[in-house]
Amino acid sequence: MNYVIIGNGVAGVTAAEAIRQIDARGQITMISDESHPPYCRPMISNLLEGAVDVSRLPIRGPDFYDRLSITPTLGSRVTSLDVNARTVTTKGGQIFAYDRLLIAAGADPRPLDAQGLDLGGIFFMRNIAQVQEMIAALADTRHALVLGGGLVGFKAAYSLLKRNIGVTMLIRSGYPLSMQVDETAGEMIQQVLCDHGLTVRTGISVTAFEGGGRVQTAHLSDGSQVPCDMAIIGKGVFPAHGFVPTDRIDTDAGILVDDHMATSAPGIYAAGDVAEHIDIARQKRWVNAIWPEAAAQGRVAGFNMAGRALAYRGSLSRNVIRMFDTDVMTAGRVSPRDTDETCRFFSAADHRRQTYRKLVFEDQILVGFVMINQIEQGGVLASLIQSRTPVKISAHHLLDPGFNVSRLFDR
Amino acid sequence: MKQVIVHPERCVGCMQCMLACAAAHSKTGALISAISESPRPRPRIHVGAGRYDEGFPNRCRHCDPAPCQMACLPGAIYRQTTTNTVLINPDVCINCASCAMACPYGVIRYHADPLAPADKTIAVKCDNCIARQHKGLIPACVEVCKVGALTFEEMDAAMKKKTDQVARSMSAEAIAADHAPGFSLLNTIKRAQKEINLSR
């Protein structure tokens, strides 16, 4: 059997490992446009912050490819896929034939529509190389502009503030992390960063950058200007399936996969940020481009590719962020854009302890939560969402910081 | 291999396991000196109140596969197969709390630890007292438990015991045997108190 894996991220890695558990002899080729061996993508913000050095990012040992007899083709992006001929072609013209193909190509940062994007000092924050360029530019950076109030924007802003660089964040929506949290939590998070020097401007975007070689000024949509010597674009990501023939493989936002991570084309599977399965909390098709789901999906895809039928239970959007002394954990449907009149809400806040938590139920099923501080029990709540277990106890018990899992047991 | 087995129906909520656990994971290893250590040793077993205020010793199940291990960003969480123990390498942990989001039992805590690099906040959880086991001792929580709510047994033997109990109770002629009558009485009283209070 000849396996080809497009992508060298955690989905591709866990898939290769799952394949090798079952098939010791099949050929495995991994193709990636990044030239680094497999590393932990979420930790690039720790790298920017200076909390870890680059040697801490690899998720497997240097012998990973040898140990699993994998042929890596790094620094080479796949540009086309021929479903009939069962081949993929890279930008450099290399052709790879496959019996089983995994598309774990990840996602690309959403571009910004503004003038002057060719200036130096303007970055996406998606991979090690970009963060290393940012770090190299830090010595000459006094003020940075972060575009977007999502997770990447927040992590970038936090990392730069930790390095004592002034940061202005521009967000189009009313409050930060509006995809993940409700307004109360969003404002608490914003306040923490503002207390440490962040400037936030809402309902505004960049129209043009200006500078001689390197960016010096950003022109904003309200006609004002902000001086900046670095800009980070954090406007989200989109699945990297531009090379996929959409007339042969069903795609929506992502590549559609069934419970076995198989696409609509024979022998082709997809996993990770590029794949679209079912969201457990929303009970509909959704791309949850997060690291733990990529790891889980890759594993399921790998087993199925090697012949062991294994079903995936669906994904759950979730995140945890620690910024200064504040912890934020969120999962499922919390943002107003994800909730409606069928939802019941329960919340509690303790200003002295700086805690806030909100639970979202549909009937007796927990479908979302956000917690600020005292997040230790968050995993219990996340697993309640994932298992869709009807919650028979009062929601107020779940809101209690002293809550523990035994309350859920009916003895 | 022997493992810690929890018998929640016997727990009276005395929290002595928490104290013993904290002492066992202190620098000095003894309660009397541990209380004055800095950072203060903290327990890795957490006695909580159940629905009727009955005690429940909540500790790491050392799941296999372990969700915390799969979620760990820097790869600090690993399994020691000889003792079937999921462990956290304090040097590698970056305190990102990804494991908190993954643990379905809520047993991971985040703080400085006497046995970790100084002043570093890290994820901390039960390690099955492997240091004590190496010295031929049993886990501290089991040693101190006075009511048999925590035992250290061969998993197969413990499973067989429980299977036999369940099998016996399935027989139509069997009088439901109460394996821990004193604890049942205690928990019944706690439950009654709770229900009477609730009905007010």
Coordinates of C-alpha atoms in Angstrom, one line a residue:
Chain A
M1 CA 0.0 0.0 0.0
N2 CA 1.3 3.4 -0.9
Y3 CA 0.2 6.2 1.5
V4 CA 0.7 9.9 0.7
I5 CA 0.0 12.5 3.4
I6 CA -0.3 16.1 2.4
G7 CA 0.7 18.1 5.5
N8 CA 3.3 17.8 8.2
G9 CA 1.2 19.2 11.1
V10 CA -0.2 17.3 14.0
A11 CA -3.0 15.7 11.8
G12 CA -0.5 14.4 9.4
V13 CA 1.8 13.1 12.1
T14 CA -0.9 11.3 14.1
A15 CA -2.2 9.8 10.9
A16 CA 1.2 8.4 10.0
E17 CA 1.6 7.0 13.4
A18 CA -1.8 5.3 13.3
I19 CA -1.0 3.9 9.8
R20 CA 2.3 2.4 11.2
Q21 CA 0.5 0.8 14.1
I22 CA -1.4 -1.4 11.6
D23 CA 0.7 -1.4 8.4
A24 CA 4.4 -1.8 9.1
R25 CA 5.4 -2.2 5.4
G26 CA 3.4 0.3 3.4
Q27 CA 5.2 3.2 1.9
I28 CA 4.4 6.6 3.6
T29 CA 5.3 9.9 1.9
M30 CA 4.7 13.2 3.7
I31 CA 4.6 16.3 1.7
S32 CA 4.7 19.7 3.3
D33 CA 5.2 23.3 2.2
E34 CA 6.9 24.0 5.5
S35 CA 10.5 22.9 5.8
H36 CA 10.5 22.3 9.6
P37 CA 10.0 18.8 11.0
P38 CA 6.7 18.4 12.8
Y39 CA 6.2 21.1 15.5
C40 CA 3.5 22.4 17.8
R41 CA 1.8 25.2 15.9
P42 CA -0.1 26.7 18.9
M43 CA 3.3 27.2 20.6
I44 CA 4.5 29.7 18.1
S45 CA 3.0 32.5 20.3
N46 CA 5.1 31.2 23.2
L47 CA 8.1 31.5 20.9
L48 CA 7.1 35.1 20.0
E49 CA 6.6 35.9 23.7
G50 CA 10.1 34.5 24.4
A51 CA 8.8 32.0 26.9
V52 CA 10.3 29.1 24.9
D53 CA 13.0 28.8 22.3
V54 CA 12.6 27.1 19.0
S55 CA 14.2 23.9 20.2
R56 CA 11.1 23.3 22.4
L57 CA 8.6 23.3 19.5
P58 CA 9.1 19.9 17.8
I59 CA 6.4 17.4 18.7
R60 CA 8.4 14.4 17.8
G61 CA 12.1 13.5 18.0
P62 CA 14.5 14.2 15.2
D63 CA 14.3 10.5 14.2
F64 CA 10.6 10.7 13.5
Y65 CA 10.7 10.0 9.8
D66 CA 13.4 7.3 10.1
R67 CA 11.7 5.6 12.9
L68 CA 8.4 5.3 11.0
S69 CA 10.1 4.8 7.6
I70 CA 8.5 7.9 6.2
T71 CA 9.8 9.6 3.1
P72 CA 9.5 13.4 3.8
T73 CA 9.2 15.9 1.0
L74 CA 9.5 19.2 2.8
G75 CA 9.4 22.8 1.5
S76 CA 7.2 21.7 -1.3
R77 CA 3.5 22.7 -1.7
V78 CA 1.0 20.5 -3.4
T79 CA -0.6 22.3 -6.3
S80 CA -2.8 19.8 -8.0
L81 CA -4.6 16.5 -7.3
D82 CA -5.7 14.1 -10.1
V83 CA -8.5 11.9 -8.7
N84 CA -8.6 9.6 -11.8
A85 CA -4.8 9.1 -12.1
R86 CA -4.5 8.9 -8.3
T87 CA -1.6 11.4 -8.2
V88 CA -0.7 14.6 -6.6
T89 CA 1.7 17.2 -8.1
T90 CA 3.8 19.7 -6.2
K91 CA 4.7 23.3 -7.2
G92 CA 8.2 22.0 -8.2
G93 CA 6.5 19.5 -10.6
Q94 CA 7.2 16.4 -8.6
I95 CA 4.4 13.8 -9.0
F96 CA 3.4 11.3 -6.3
A97 CA 1.1 8.3 -6.9
Y98 CA -1.0 7.1 -4.0
D99 CA -3.3 4.3 -3.1
R100 CA -4.5 6.2 0.0
L101 CA -4.2 9.9 0.2
L102 CA -4.7 12.1 3.3
I103 CA -5.3 15.7 2.8
A104 CA -4.1 17.4 6.0
A105 CA -2.9 20.6 4.3
G106 CA -4.1 22.8 7.2
A107 CA -5.2 26.4 6.7
D108 CA -3.8 29.6 5.3
P109 CA -4.2 33.0 7.0
R110 CA -6.9 35.1 5.5
P111 CA -5.3 38.0 3.6
L112 CA -5.9 41.6 4.3
D113 CA -7.3 44.0 1.7
A114 CA -5.1 47.1 2.1
Q115 CA -2.5 49.0 0.2
G116 CA 1.2 48.8 0.9
L117 CA 1.2 45.2 2.1
D118 CA 4.6 44.6 0.4
L119 CA 6.3 46.8 3.0
G120 CA 8.6 45.2 5.6
G121 CA 7.4 44.6 9.1
I122 CA 4.0 43.3 8.1
F123 CA 3.4 39.7 9.1
F124 CA 1.0 36.8 9.3
M125 CA 1.4 34.6 12.4
R126 CA 0.9 31.1 11.2
N127 CA 4.2 29.3 11.2
I128 CA 7.7 29.2 12.8
A129 CA 9.3 31.0 9.9
Q130 CA 7.0 34.0 10.2
V131 CA 7.5 34.2 14.0
Q132 CA 11.3 34.0 13.6
E133 CA 11.1 36.9 11.1
M134 CA 9.1 38.8 13.6
I135 CA 11.6 38.1 16.4
A136 CA 14.4 39.3 14.2
A137 CA 12.5 42.6 13.6
L138 CA 11.7 43.1 17.3
A139 CA 14.9 45.0 18.1
D140 CA 13.7 47.9 15.9
T141 CA 10.1 47.7 17.0
R142 CA 8.6 50.2 19.4
H143 CA 4.9 50.1 18.5
A144 CA 3.0 47.2 16.8
L145 CA -0.4 47.1 15.2
V146 CA -2.4 44.0 15.6
L147 CA -5.3 43.5 13.1
G148 CA -8.1 41.4 14.4
G149 CA -9.4 40.6 17.8
G150 CA -9.5 36.8 17.4
L151 CA -7.3 34.2 19.1
V152 CA -4.2 34.9 16.9
G153 CA -4.6 38.6 17.4
F154 CA -4.8 38.2 21.1
K155 CA -1.9 35.9 21.4
A156 CA 0.2 38.2 19.3
A157 CA -0.8 41.2 21.3
Y158 CA -0.1 39.4 24.6
S159 CA 3.3 38.2 23.4
L160 CA 4.4 41.6 22.3
L161 CA 3.2 43.3 25.5
K162 CA 5.3 40.7 27.4
R163 CA 8.2 42.0 25.5
N164 CA 7.4 45.6 26.5
I165 CA 6.3 46.6 23.0
G166 CA 3.3 49.0 22.7
V167 CA 0.4 47.4 20.9
T168 CA -2.7 48.8 19.3
M169 CA -5.4 46.3 18.3
L170 CA -8.0 47.0 15.7
I171 CA -11.1 44.9 15.8
R172 CA -14.1 45.1 13.5
S173 CA -16.7 43.7 15.9
G174 CA -17.8 45.2 19.1
Y175 CA -15.5 43.3 21.5
P176 CA -12.5 41.0 21.3
L177 CA -12.8 37.2 20.9
S178 CA -16.3 37.7 19.7
M179 CA -16.3 34.3 17.9
Q180 CA -15.4 32.5 21.2
V181 CA -17.0 34.3 24.1
D182 CA -19.9 36.5 25.2
E183 CA -19.6 40.3 25.6
T184 CA -19.0 40.2 29.4
A185 CA -16.1 37.8 29.1
G186 CA -14.7 39.7 26.0
E187 CA -14.7 42.9 27.9
M188 CA -13.0 41.3 31.0
I189 CA -10.3 39.9 28.7
Q190 CA -9.8 43.3 27.0
Q191 CA -9.5 45.0 30.3
V192 CA -6.7 42.7 31.4
L193 CA -4.7 43.5 28.3
C194 CA -5.5 47.2 28.5
D195 CA -4.2 47.2 32.1
H196 CA -0.9 46.1 30.7
G197 CA -0.7 48.7 28.0
L198 CA -2.9 47.5 25.1
T199 CA -4.8 50.1 23.1
V200 CA -8.0 48.7 21.5
R201 CA -10.0 50.4 18.8
T202 CA -13.2 48.8 17.6
G203 CA -15.3 49.1 14.4
I204 CA -12.2 50.2 12.5
S205 CA -9.8 48.7 9.9
V206 CA -6.7 49.5 8.0
T207 CA -6.9 50.9 4.5
A208 CA -3.2 51.4 3.7
F209 CA 0.3 51.0 5.1
E210 CA 3.0 53.6 4.4
G211 CA 6.8 53.7 5.0
G212 CA 10.2 53.6 3.3
G213 CA 11.0 49.9 3.0
R214 CA 9.6 49.1 6.4
V215 CA 6.1 50.1 7.6
Q216 CA 5.9 53.4 9.5
T217 CA 2.3 54.4 9.4
A218 CA -1.1 52.8 9.1
H219 CA -4.0 54.7 7.6
L220 CA -7.3 53.7 9.1
S221 CA -10.8 53.6 7.7
D222 CA -11.9 56.7 9.8
G223 CA -9.2 58.8 8.1
S224 CA -6.8 58.7 11.1
Q225 CA -3.3 57.4 11.2
V226 CA -1.3 55.2 13.6
P227 CA 2.4 55.1 13.7
C228 CA 3.7 51.5 13.8
D229 CA 6.9 49.7 12.9
M230 CA 5.3 46.2 12.9
A231 CA 1.8 45.0 11.9
I232 CA 0.4 41.5 12.5
I233 CA -2.5 40.3 10.4
G234 CA -4.8 38.0 12.5
K235 CA -8.0 37.9 10.4
G236 CA -8.6 34.2 10.8
V237 CA -7.7 31.3 8.5
F238 CA -9.3 29.4 5.7
P239 CA -8.9 25.7 4.8
A240 CA -6.0 25.2 2.3
H241 CA -7.8 23.1 -0.3
G242 CA -7.2 25.3 -3.4
F243 CA -5.6 22.4 -5.2
V244 CA -8.6 20.1 -4.7
P245 CA -10.9 19.5 -7.7
T246 CA -14.3 20.5 -6.2
D247 CA -16.2 18.8 -9.0
R248 CA -14.7 15.5 -7.8
I249 CA -14.4 16.0 -4.1
D250 CA -17.3 17.5 -2.1
T251 CA -16.2 20.7 -0.4
D252 CA -18.0 23.4 1.5
A253 CA -15.9 25.7 3.7
G254 CA -13.7 22.7 4.3
I255 CA -13.4 19.3 2.6
L256 CA -16.4 17.3 3.6
V257 CA -15.6 14.1 5.4
D258 CA -17.7 11.2 6.8
D259 CA -17.4 9.6 10.2
H260 CA -14.3 7.8 9.0
M261 CA -12.7 11.0 7.7
A262 CA -13.2 9.8 4.2
T263 CA -14.0 12.3 1.5
S264 CA -16.4 11.7 -1.4
A265 CA -13.6 10.4 -3.6
P266 CA -12.3 6.9 -3.3
G267 CA -9.1 6.4 -1.3
I268 CA -9.0 10.1 -0.3
Y269 CA -9.3 11.2 3.3
A270 CA -9.0 14.6 5.0
A271 CA -8.2 15.7 8.6
G272 CA -7.3 18.7 10.6
D273 CA -7.9 22.4 9.7
V274 CA -8.8 21.5 6.1
A275 CA -11.6 19.0 7.0
E276 CA -15.2 19.7 7.7
H277 CA -17.1 17.2 9.9
I278 CA -19.9 17.7 12.4
D279 CA -19.7 20.1 15.3
I280 CA -21.0 18.4 18.4
A281 CA -22.4 21.5 20.1
R282 CA -24.0 22.9 17.0
Q283 CA -25.0 19.5 15.5
K284 CA -24.2 20.7 12.0
R285 CA -21.3 20.6 9.6
W286 CA -18.4 22.9 10.8
V287 CA -14.7 23.4 10.5
N288 CA -13.1 23.5 13.9
A289 CA -9.6 24.4 13.1
I290 CA -8.0 23.6 16.5
W291 CA -5.0 21.6 17.4
P292 CA -6.6 18.8 19.6
E293 CA -9.2 18.1 17.0
A294 CA -6.5 17.9 14.3
A295 CA -4.6 15.4 16.4
A296 CA -7.8 13.3 17.0
Q297 CA -8.9 13.5 13.3
G298 CA -5.5 12.5 12.0
R299 CA -5.4 9.4 14.2
V300 CA -8.9 8.3 13.1
A301 CA -8.0 9.0 9.4
G302 CA -4.8 7.0 9.7
F303 CA -6.5 3.9 11.2
N304 CA -9.2 4.0 8.5
M305 CA -6.7 4.4 5.7
A306 CA -4.8 1.4 7.0
G307 CA -8.0 -0.7 7.1
R308 CA -9.1 -0.4 10.7
A309 CA -12.6 1.0 10.7
L310 CA -12.8 3.7 13.4
A311 CA -15.4 6.4 13.7
Y312 CA -14.9 10.0 14.8
R313 CA -17.4 11.5 17.2
G314 CA -17.4 15.0 15.9
S315 CA -15.5 18.1 16.9
L316 CA -15.9 20.7 19.6
S317 CA -14.7 24.3 19.3
R318 CA -12.7 25.1 22.4
N319 CA -9.8 27.1 23.6
V320 CA -7.9 28.0 26.7
I321 CA -5.8 31.1 27.0
R322 CA -3.6 32.3 29.9
M323 CA -2.8 36.0 29.8
F324 CA -0.9 37.6 32.7
D325 CA -2.8 36.4 35.7
T326 CA -6.1 35.7 33.9
D327 CA -7.2 32.4 32.5
V328 CA -9.9 32.0 29.9
M329 CA -11.5 28.7 28.9
T330 CA -14.3 28.4 26.4
A331 CA -16.0 25.6 24.5
G332 CA -19.0 25.2 22.2
R333 CA -21.7 27.8 21.7
V334 CA -21.2 30.9 23.8
S335 CA -21.0 33.8 21.4
P336 CA -24.3 35.6 20.7
R337 CA -23.9 34.6 17.0
D338 CA -24.1 30.9 18.1
T339 CA -27.0 31.1 20.5
D340 CA -30.7 31.7 20.0
E341 CA -34.0 31.6 21.9
T342 CA -33.9 27.8 22.4
C343 CA -30.9 28.3 24.7
R344 CA -31.0 28.7 28.4
F345 CA -28.2 30.7 30.0
F346 CA -26.8 30.5 33.5
S347 CA -24.0 32.7 34.7
A348 CA -22.2 33.7 37.9
A349 CA -19.6 36.4 38.5
D350 CA -17.4 37.1 41.6
H351 CA -15.7 40.4 41.2
R352 CA -13.5 39.9 44.3
R353 CA -12.1 36.7 42.9
Q354 CA -12.2 38.1 39.3
T355 CA -14.2 35.1 38.1
Y356 CA -17.0 34.8 35.6
R357 CA -18.6 31.7 34.2
K358 CA -21.5 31.2 31.9
L359 CA -23.2 28.0 30.8
V360 CA -25.4 27.5 27.7
F361 CA -28.0 24.7 27.7
E362 CA -30.3 23.3 25.1
D363 CA -32.9 21.4 27.2
Q364 CA -30.8 19.4 29.5
I365 CA -27.8 19.3 27.2
L366 CA -24.8 21.5 27.9
V367 CA -23.8 23.1 24.6
G368 CA -21.3 25.8 25.6
F369 CA -19.5 27.5 28.4
V370 CA -17.0 30.3 29.1
M371 CA -15.0 30.5 32.3
I372 CA -12.7 33.3 33.4
N373 CA -10.3 32.1 36.1
Q374 CA -10.7 29.0 38.3
I375 CA -10.7 26.9 35.1
E376 CA -9.6 23.6 36.7
Q377 CA -13.1 22.0 36.2
G378 CA -13.5 23.1 32.6
G379 CA -12.6 19.7 31.3
V380 CA -15.6 18.2 33.1
L381 CA -17.9 20.7 31.3
A382 CA -16.2 20.1 28.0
S383 CA -16.7 16.4 28.3
L384 CA -20.4 16.9 29.2
I385 CA -20.8 18.8 25.9
Q386 CA -18.9 16.1 24.0
S387 CA -20.9 13.2 25.4
R388 CA -24.2 15.1 25.2
T389 CA -25.2 13.7 28.6
P390 CA -28.4 15.2 29.9
V391 CA -27.5 17.2 33.0
K392 CA -29.9 16.3 35.8
I393 CA -28.5 18.5 38.5
S394 CA -29.1 22.2 38.9
A395 CA -27.0 24.3 36.6
H396 CA -26.1 26.4 39.7
H397 CA -24.0 23.6 41.0
L398 CA -22.0 23.6 37.8
L399 CA -21.4 27.3 38.3
D400 CA -20.0 26.7 41.8
P401 CA -16.2 26.9 41.8
G402 CA -16.2 24.1 44.4
F403 CA -18.0 21.9 42.0
N404 CA -16.6 18.4 41.5
V405 CA -17.4 15.6 39.1
S406 CA -19.0 13.4 41.8
R407 CA -22.0 15.8 41.8
L408 CA -22.9 14.4 38.4
F409 CA -22.9 10.8 39.6
D410 CA -26.3 9.3 40.7
R411 CA -25.3 6.8 43.3
Chain B
M1 CA 0.6 -4.6 38.8
K2 CA -1.2 -3.1 41.7
Q3 CA -3.2 0.1 41.3
V4 CA -5.1 2.4 43.5
I5 CA -8.8 1.6 43.5
V6 CA -11.4 4.0 44.7
H7 CA -14.5 2.8 46.6
P8 CA -16.6 6.0 46.7
E9 CA -19.4 4.3 48.7
R10 CA -17.0 4.0 51.7
C11 CA -15.6 7.6 51.7
V12 CA -16.6 9.6 54.7
G13 CA -15.0 12.8 53.4
C14 CA -12.3 13.0 56.2
M15 CA -9.7 14.4 53.8
Q16 CA -6.8 12.6 55.5
C17 CA -5.8 11.4 52.0
M18 CA -5.3 15.0 50.9
L19 CA -3.1 15.7 53.9
A20 CA -1.0 12.6 53.4
C21 CA -0.7 13.3 49.7
A22 CA 0.5 16.8 50.2
A23 CA 3.1 15.6 52.8
A24 CA 4.2 12.7 50.5
H25 CA 4.9 15.3 47.7
S26 CA 6.7 17.8 49.9
K27 CA 10.5 18.4 50.0
T28 CA 10.8 16.9 53.5
G29 CA 8.3 14.2 53.1
A30 CA 6.8 14.6 56.6
L31 CA 3.7 16.4 57.6
I32 CA 5.2 18.2 60.6
S33 CA 7.9 19.8 58.5
A34 CA 5.9 20.1 55.3
I35 CA 3.5 22.7 56.7
S36 CA 6.3 25.3 56.9
E37 CA 7.8 24.6 53.5
S38 CA 7.6 27.1 50.6
P39 CA 6.0 26.5 48.2
R40 CA 3.4 24.9 50.4
P41 CA 2.9 21.3 49.4
R42 CA -0.6 20.7 48.0
P43 CA -2.6 17.5 47.6
R44 CA -3.1 15.8 44.2
I45 CA -6.2 14.0 45.4
H46 CA -9.3 16.1 45.9
V47 CA -12.1 15.1 48.2
G48 CA -15.3 16.8 47.0
A49 CA -18.9 16.7 48.0
G50 CA -21.3 14.6 46.0
R51 CA -24.9 15.3 45.4
Y52 CA -25.9 14.6 49.0
D53 CA -22.7 15.9 50.5
E54 CA -21.2 12.4 50.6
G55 CA -17.4 12.3 50.2
F56 CA -15.7 11.6 47.0
P57 CA -12.0 11.2 46.6
N58 CA -11.3 12.5 43.1
R59 CA -7.9 11.6 41.7
C60 CA -6.3 11.0 38.3
R61 CA -7.6 7.8 36.6
H62 CA -4.4 7.4 34.5
C63 CA -6.7 6.9 31.5
D64 CA -5.4 4.9 28.5
P65 CA -5.3 6.6 26.0
A66 CA -5.1 9.7 28.2
P67 CA -6.9 12.8 26.9
C68 CA -4.5 15.1 28.8
Q69 CA -1.5 13.4 27.1
M70 CA -3.0 13.8 23.7
A71 CA -3.9 17.5 24.3
C72 CA -0.5 18.4 25.8
L73 CA 1.1 21.0 23.6
P74 CA 4.8 20.7 24.5
G75 CA 4.6 16.9 25.0
A76 CA 5.2 17.1 28.7
I77 CA 2.7 14.4 29.6
Y78 CA 3.7 10.8 29.1
R79 CA 2.9 7.3 30.4
Q80 CA 5.2 5.2 32.5
T81 CA 4.1 1.7 31.4
T82 CA 5.8 -0.2 34.2
T83 CA 3.5 1.4 36.8
N84 CA 0.7 2.4 34.3
T85 CA 1.0 6.0 35.5
V86 CA 0.4 9.1 33.5
L87 CA 3.1 11.6 34.4
I88 CA 3.9 15.3 33.8
N89 CA 7.5 16.4 33.2
P90 CA 7.7 19.7 35.1
D91 CA 10.7 20.9 33.1
V92 CA 8.7 20.6 29.8
C93 CA 5.3 21.8 31.0
I94 CA 4.5 25.4 29.8
N95 CA 1.4 25.8 32.0
C96 CA -0.9 26.3 29.0
A97 CA -3.9 24.5 30.7
S98 CA -4.6 22.5 27.6
C99 CA -4.8 19.5 29.9
A100 CA -7.4 21.2 32.1
M101 CA -9.6 21.5 29.0
A102 CA -9.1 17.8 28.2
C103 CA -9.4 16.1 31.7
P104 CA -13.0 14.8 32.0
Y105 CA -12.6 14.5 35.8
G106 CA -11.1 17.9 36.6
V107 CA -8.1 16.5 38.6
I108 CA -5.3 18.7 37.3
R109 CA -4.2 21.7 39.3
Y110 CA -1.7 24.5 38.4
H111 CA 0.7 25.8 41.0
A112 CA 4.4 25.8 42.0
D113 CA 5.4 22.4 43.3
P114 CA 8.1 21.5 45.8
L115 CA 9.4 18.8 43.4
A116 CA 9.5 21.1 40.3
P117 CA 11.8 23.9 39.2
A118 CA 11.5 26.8 41.7
D119 CA 8.8 29.4 41.2
K120 CA 7.5 27.7 38.1
T121 CA 3.8 27.2 37.9
I122 CA 3.1 23.9 36.3
A123 CA 0.3 21.3 35.9
V124 CA 0.3 19.0 38.9
K125 CA -1.6 15.7 39.4
C126 CA -1.5 12.3 41.0
D127 CA 1.7 10.3 40.2
N128 CA 0.6 7.1 41.9
C129 CA 3.4 7.9 44.5
I130 CA 5.9 6.2 42.2
A131 CA 8.7 7.6 44.4
R132 CA 7.2 5.8 47.4
Q133 CA 6.5 2.7 45.3
H134 CA 10.2 2.6 44.4
K135 CA 11.0 2.4 48.1
G136 CA 8.5 -0.4 48.6
L137 CA 5.8 1.8 50.1
I138 CA 2.2 1.9 49.0
P139 CA 0.7 5.2 47.8
A140 CA 0.2 7.7 50.7
C141 CA -3.5 8.2 50.2
V142 CA -4.1 4.4 50.5
E143 CA -1.9 4.1 53.5
V144 CA -3.7 6.7 55.4
C145 CA -7.3 5.9 54.4
K146 CA -9.0 4.5 57.6
V147 CA -12.2 3.3 55.9
G148 CA -11.0 1.3 52.9
A149 CA -12.3 3.9 50.4
L150 CA -8.9 3.7 48.8
T151 CA -7.2 0.4 48.3
F152 CA -4.0 -0.8 46.5
E153 CA -4.8 -4.0 44.6
E154 CA -4.2 -6.0 41.5
M155 CA -6.7 -4.6 39.0
D156 CA -7.8 -8.1 37.9
A157 CA -8.5 -9.2 41.5
A158 CA -10.4 -6.1 42.2
M159 CA -12.5 -6.4 39.1
K160 CA -13.3 -10.1 40.0
K161 CA -14.4 -9.0 43.5
K162 CA -16.7 -6.4 42.0
T163 CA -18.1 -8.7 39.3
D164 CA -18.8 -11.3 42.0
Q165 CA -20.7 -8.7 44.1
V166 CA -22.8 -7.7 41.2
A167 CA -23.4 -11.3 40.1
R168 CA -24.6 -12.2 43.6
S169 CA -27.0 -9.2 43.7
M170 CA -28.5 -10.3 40.4
S171 CA -30.0 -13.5 41.9
A172 CA -33.7 -13.3 42.6
E173 CA -33.3 -15.1 45.9
A174 CA -30.4 -13.0 47.1
I175 CA -31.0 -10.6 49.9
A176 CA -29.3 -7.4 48.8
A177 CA -26.1 -7.6 50.6
D178 CA -24.8 -4.3 51.9
H179 CA -21.1 -4.5 51.7
A180 CA -20.5 -1.4 53.7
P181 CA -23.5 -1.1 56.1
G182 CA -22.1 1.6 58.3
F183 CA -21.3 3.8 55.3
S184 CA -24.7 3.2 53.7
L185 CA -26.3 4.4 57.0
L186 CA -24.1 7.5 57.0
N187 CA -24.8 8.3 53.4
T188 CA -28.5 7.7 53.9
I189 CA -28.5 10.1 56.8
K190 CA -26.6 12.7 54.7
R191 CA -29.1 12.2 51.9
A192 CA -32.1 12.5 54.2
Q193 CA -30.7 15.7 55.7
K194 CA -30.2 17.2 52.3
E195 CA -33.7 16.2 51.1
I196 CA -35.4 17.6 54.2
N197 CA -33.5 20.8 53.9
L198 CA -34.3 21.0 50.2
S199 CA -38.0 20.6 50.9
R200 CA -38.2 23.5 53.3

